[in-house]
mmCIF file of C-alpha atoms in Angstrom:
data_model
loop_
_atom_site.group_PDB
_atom_site.id
_atom_site.type_symbol
_atom_site.label_atom_id
_atom_site.label_comp_id
_atom_site.label_asym_id
_atom_site.label_seq_id
_atom_site.Cartn_x
_atom_site.Cartn_y
_atom_site.Cartn_z
ATOM 1 C CA MET A 4 57.721 81.958 150.637
ATOM 2 C CA THR A 5 57.337 80.629 147.108
ATOM 3 C CA VAL A 6 60.137 80.707 144.565
ATOM 4 C CA ARG A 7 58.259 83.328 142.569
ATOM 5 C CA TRP A 8 57.928 85.672 145.566
ATOM 6 C CA GLY A 9 61.533 85.092 146.574
ATOM 7 C CA LEU A 10 62.736 85.978 143.084
ATOM 8 C CA ALA A 11 60.551 89.112 143.048
ATOM 9 C CA ALA A 12 61.962 90.214 146.403
ATOM 10 C CA LEU A 13 65.511 89.619 145.247
ATOM 11 C CA LEU A 14 64.898 91.634 142.059
ATOM 12 C CA ALA A 15 63.327 94.467 144.063
ATOM 13 C CA ILE A 16 66.433 94.667 146.230
ATOM 14 C CA ALA A 17 68.933 94.336 143.331
ATOM 15 C CA ALA A 18 67.265 96.723 140.871
ATOM 16 C CA PRO A 19 68.054 99.998 142.725
ATOM 17 C CA ALA A 20 71.632 98.853 143.323
ATOM 18 C CA ALA A 21 72.089 98.028 139.626
ATOM 19 C CA ALA A 22 70.708 101.422 138.638
ATOM 20 C CA THR A 23 73.404 103.192 140.656
ATOM 21 C CA GLU A 24 76.328 101.042 139.431
ATOM 22 C CA PRO A 25 79.063 103.198 137.884
ATOM 23 C CA ALA A 26 79.386 103.118 134.099
ATOM 24 C CA SER A 27 81.783 100.646 132.573
ATOM 25 C CA PRO A 28 85.359 101.993 132.383
ATOM 26 C CA ILE A 29 85.475 100.942 128.720
ATOM 27 C CA ALA A 30 84.241 103.928 126.735
ATOM 28 C CA ALA A 31 82.586 103.578 123.369
ATOM 29 C CA ALA A 32 84.932 104.098 120.434
ATOM 30 C CA PRO A 33 84.536 107.490 118.738
ATOM 31 C CA ALA A 34 82.557 107.502 115.515
ATOM 32 C CA PRO A 35 84.713 107.230 112.376
ATOM 33 C CA SER A 36 85.532 110.650 110.979
ATOM 34 C CA LEU A 37 87.624 112.327 108.297
ATOM 35 C CA ALA A 38 88.784 114.977 110.790
ATOM 36 C CA ALA A 39 92.399 113.700 110.732
ATOM 37 C CA TRP A 40 92.528 114.528 107.009
ATOM 38 C CA HIS A 41 91.144 118.067 107.425
ATOM 39 C CA GLY A 42 93.532 120.799 106.389
ATOM 40 C CA THR A 43 95.277 122.259 103.366
ATOM 41 C CA TRP A 44 97.768 119.953 101.683
ATOM 42 C CA VAL A 45 100.416 120.619 99.007
ATOM 43 C CA GLY A 46 101.852 117.713 97.048
ATOM 44 C CA GLU A 47 104.029 116.559 94.222
ATOM 45 C CA GLY A 48 104.549 113.319 92.361
ATOM 46 C CA THR A 49 103.439 111.875 89.046
ATOM 47 C CA ALA A 50 100.150 111.821 87.167
ATOM 48 C CA PHE A 51 99.637 110.186 83.781
ATOM 49 C CA GLY A 52 103.362 109.443 83.601
ATOM 50 C CA ARG A 53 104.472 113.051 84.080
ATOM 51 C CA ALA A 54 105.682 115.193 86.975
ATOM 52 C CA ALA A 55 102.753 116.857 88.725
ATOM 53 C CA THR A 56 101.848 119.126 91.636
ATOM 54 C CA ALA A 57 98.560 119.267 93.483
ATOM 55 C CA THR A 58 96.690 120.848 96.346
ATOM 56 C CA LEU A 59 93.979 119.365 98.531
ATOM 57 C CA ALA A 60 91.709 121.362 100.802
ATOM 58 C CA ILE A 61 89.733 119.065 103.099
ATOM 59 C CA GLU A 62 87.376 120.611 105.627
ATOM 60 C CA PRO A 63 84.006 120.250 107.301
ATOM 61 C CA ALA A 64 81.229 120.896 104.791
ATOM 62 C CA ALA A 65 78.440 123.396 105.333
ATOM 63 C CA GLU A 66 76.123 120.383 105.554
ATOM 64 C CA GLY A 67 76.529 119.105 109.112
ATOM 65 C CA GLY A 68 78.541 115.921 109.468
ATOM 66 C CA ALA A 69 79.908 115.965 105.919
ATOM 67 C CA THR A 70 83.433 116.645 104.663
ATOM 68 C CA ALA A 71 84.247 118.738 101.587
ATOM 69 C CA LEU A 72 87.332 118.190 99.439
ATOM 70 C CA ILE A 73 88.704 120.531 96.767
ATOM 71 C CA TYR A 74 91.455 119.104 94.548
ATOM 72 C CA GLN A 75 93.655 120.947 92.040
ATOM 73 C CA LEU A 76 96.185 119.087 89.858
ATOM 74 C CA ALA A 77 98.746 120.760 87.601
ATOM 75 C CA ILE A 78 100.917 118.920 85.064
ATOM 76 C CA PRO A 79 103.348 121.258 83.307
ATOM 77 C CA GLY A 80 104.621 120.645 79.807
ATOM 78 C CA THR A 81 103.072 120.418 76.398
ATOM 79 C CA PRO A 82 100.234 120.212 76.645
ATOM 80 C CA ALA A 83 99.919 121.498 80.184
ATOM 81 C CA ILE A 84 97.102 119.879 82.134
ATOM 82 C CA ALA A 85 95.008 121.586 84.784
ATOM 83 C CA TYR A 86 92.380 119.467 86.502
ATOM 84 C CA GLY A 87 90.134 120.297 89.421
ATOM 85 C CA ALA A 88 87.405 118.586 91.383
ATOM 86 C CA GLU A 89 85.134 119.035 94.368
ATOM 87 C CA ALA A 90 83.650 116.269 96.470
ATOM 88 C CA ILE A 91 81.360 115.822 99.438
ATOM 89 C CA TYR A 92 81.768 112.797 101.713
ATOM 90 C CA ARG A 93 79.783 111.325 104.584
ATOM 91 C CA VAL A 94 81.080 108.598 106.901
ATOM 92 C CA ASP A 95 78.703 106.316 108.791
ATOM 93 C CA GLY A 96 79.297 104.698 112.185
ATOM 94 C CA LYS A 97 80.923 101.666 110.577
ATOM 95 C CA GLY A 98 83.496 103.687 108.609
ATOM 96 C CA ARG A 99 81.694 103.408 105.275
ATOM 97 C CA VAL A 100 82.145 106.444 103.041
ATOM 98 C CA ARG A 101 79.522 107.745 100.597
ATOM 99 C CA GLY A 102 79.633 110.816 98.425
ATOM 100 C CA SER A 103 80.010 112.351 94.997
ATOM 101 C CA TRP A 104 82.902 113.842 93.029
ATOM 102 C CA THR A 105 82.411 116.509 90.365
ATOM 103 C CA ASP A 106 85.388 117.445 88.214
ATOM 104 C CA SER A 107 86.415 120.290 85.924
ATOM 105 C CA THR A 108 85.333 118.304 82.851
ATOM 106 C CA GLY A 109 81.748 118.361 84.126
ATOM 107 C CA ARG A 110 81.600 114.694 85.132
ATOM 108 C CA THR A 111 80.041 113.662 88.434
ATOM 109 C CA ARG A 112 80.909 110.277 89.890
ATOM 110 C CA PRO A 113 79.319 108.449 92.807
ATOM 111 C CA ILE A 114 81.716 107.412 95.578
ATOM 112 C CA GLY A 115 81.620 104.536 98.007
ATOM 113 C CA GLY A 116 84.497 103.631 100.237
ATOM 114 C CA ARG A 117 85.815 102.841 103.669
ATOM 115 C CA LEU A 118 87.739 104.586 106.387
ATOM 116 C CA ALA A 119 90.288 103.006 108.717
ATOM 117 C CA VAL A 120 92.528 104.690 111.287
ATOM 118 C CA SER A 121 95.118 105.996 108.801
ATOM 119 C CA GLU A 122 93.735 104.863 105.431
ATOM 120 C CA TRP A 123 90.805 106.244 103.476
ATOM 121 C CA VAL A 124 89.841 104.368 100.297
ATOM 122 C CA ASN A 125 87.241 105.591 97.794
ATOM 123 C CA PHE A 126 85.854 103.658 94.847
ATOM 124 C CA TRP A 127 84.317 105.887 92.205
ATOM 125 C CA GLY A 128 82.631 105.723 88.842
ATOM 126 C CA SER A 129 80.423 103.108 87.270
ATOM 127 C CA ALA A 130 80.894 99.997 85.170
ATOM 128 C CA ASP A 131 79.477 101.639 82.034
ATOM 129 C CA VAL A 132 82.253 104.298 82.004
ATOM 130 C CA GLU A 133 85.114 103.400 84.361
ATOM 131 C CA ILE A 134 85.693 102.348 87.935
ATOM 132 C CA GLY A 135 88.480 103.966 89.881
ATOM 133 C CA ARG A 136 90.057 103.835 93.298
ATOM 134 C CA SER A 137 91.608 106.685 95.281
ATOM 135 C CA THR A 138 93.595 105.807 98.393
ATOM 136 C CA TYR A 139 94.701 108.374 100.961
ATOM 137 C CA VAL A 140 97.184 107.156 103.590
ATOM 138 C CA LEU A 141 98.191 109.334 106.529
ATOM 139 C CA GLU A 142 101.863 108.452 106.926
ATOM 140 C CA ALA A 143 102.167 111.013 109.746
ATOM 141 C CA PRO A 144 99.904 113.840 110.954
ATOM 142 C CA ASP A 145 101.503 116.172 108.397
ATOM 143 C CA ARG A 146 102.200 113.679 105.548
ATOM 144 C CA LEU A 147 99.693 112.125 103.181
ATOM 145 C CA LEU A 148 100.217 109.688 100.304
ATOM 146 C CA ALA A 149 97.507 109.712 97.637
ATOM 147 C CA SER A 150 97.245 107.148 94.868
ATOM 148 C CA ASP A 151 94.689 106.968 92.065
ATOM 149 C CA SER A 152 94.076 103.940 89.874
ATOM 150 C CA VAL A 153 91.566 102.629 87.389
ATOM 151 C CA LEU A 154 90.175 99.105 87.103
ATOM 152 C CA GLN A 155 91.380 97.202 84.029
ATOM 153 C CA ASP A 156 89.408 94.597 82.049
ATOM 154 C CA ASP A 157 91.535 91.804 83.559
ATOM 155 C CA GLY A 158 90.612 92.871 87.119
ATOM 156 C CA SER A 159 93.951 94.521 87.920
ATOM 157 C CA TRP A 160 94.374 98.163 88.921
ATOM 158 C CA ARG A 161 96.486 100.555 86.820
ATOM 159 C CA VAL A 162 97.915 103.406 88.908
ATOM 160 C CA PHE A 163 97.757 106.712 87.049
ATOM 161 C CA ALA A 164 98.697 109.155 89.814
ATOM 162 C CA THR A 165 100.778 109.033 92.986
ATOM 163 C CA LEU A 166 101.341 112.188 94.992
ATOM 164 C CA ARG A 167 102.968 112.871 98.351
ATOM 165 C CA PHE A 168 101.404 115.740 100.286
ATOM 166 C CA ARG A 169 102.524 117.857 103.231
ATOM 167 C CA ARG A 170 100.002 119.628 105.420
ATOM 168 C CA LYS A 171 100.406 123.406 105.318
ATOM 169 C CA PRO A 172 100.789 124.978 108.771
#
């Protein structure tokens, strides 16, 4: 028997056995998702140097695989400030976030970001207007810390809002 025929015979015997081998016990990691952030959140903190309250509604979007966010910010005082926004996000298999944010002033900003286990970071805007960063950290399943900042000319980030949220039951 030649080496070639011996190898072919060995492969013919091994192939059916390999096809019936059980799957590896190591399962593939689940695809990154914003599902842990889904829910209705109520928060308080500071925005633009003043006391503020806010709500976040984060839920699956009508478009399959996307997440919708509705944000309402209220800053009492004189003048009182009411700000709202809606966003749509998509997360790819590597945890990269893409989307757009449209606010109550009529501005729409592109979003690019990343998602980790308990941290979701979005970069928004454009160099010709402003570049911002929003960070959402799940401190516990029912607690969320949100921080918003804007990029300064010197490369540093200036925080303009920090709010602590609790998930509504």
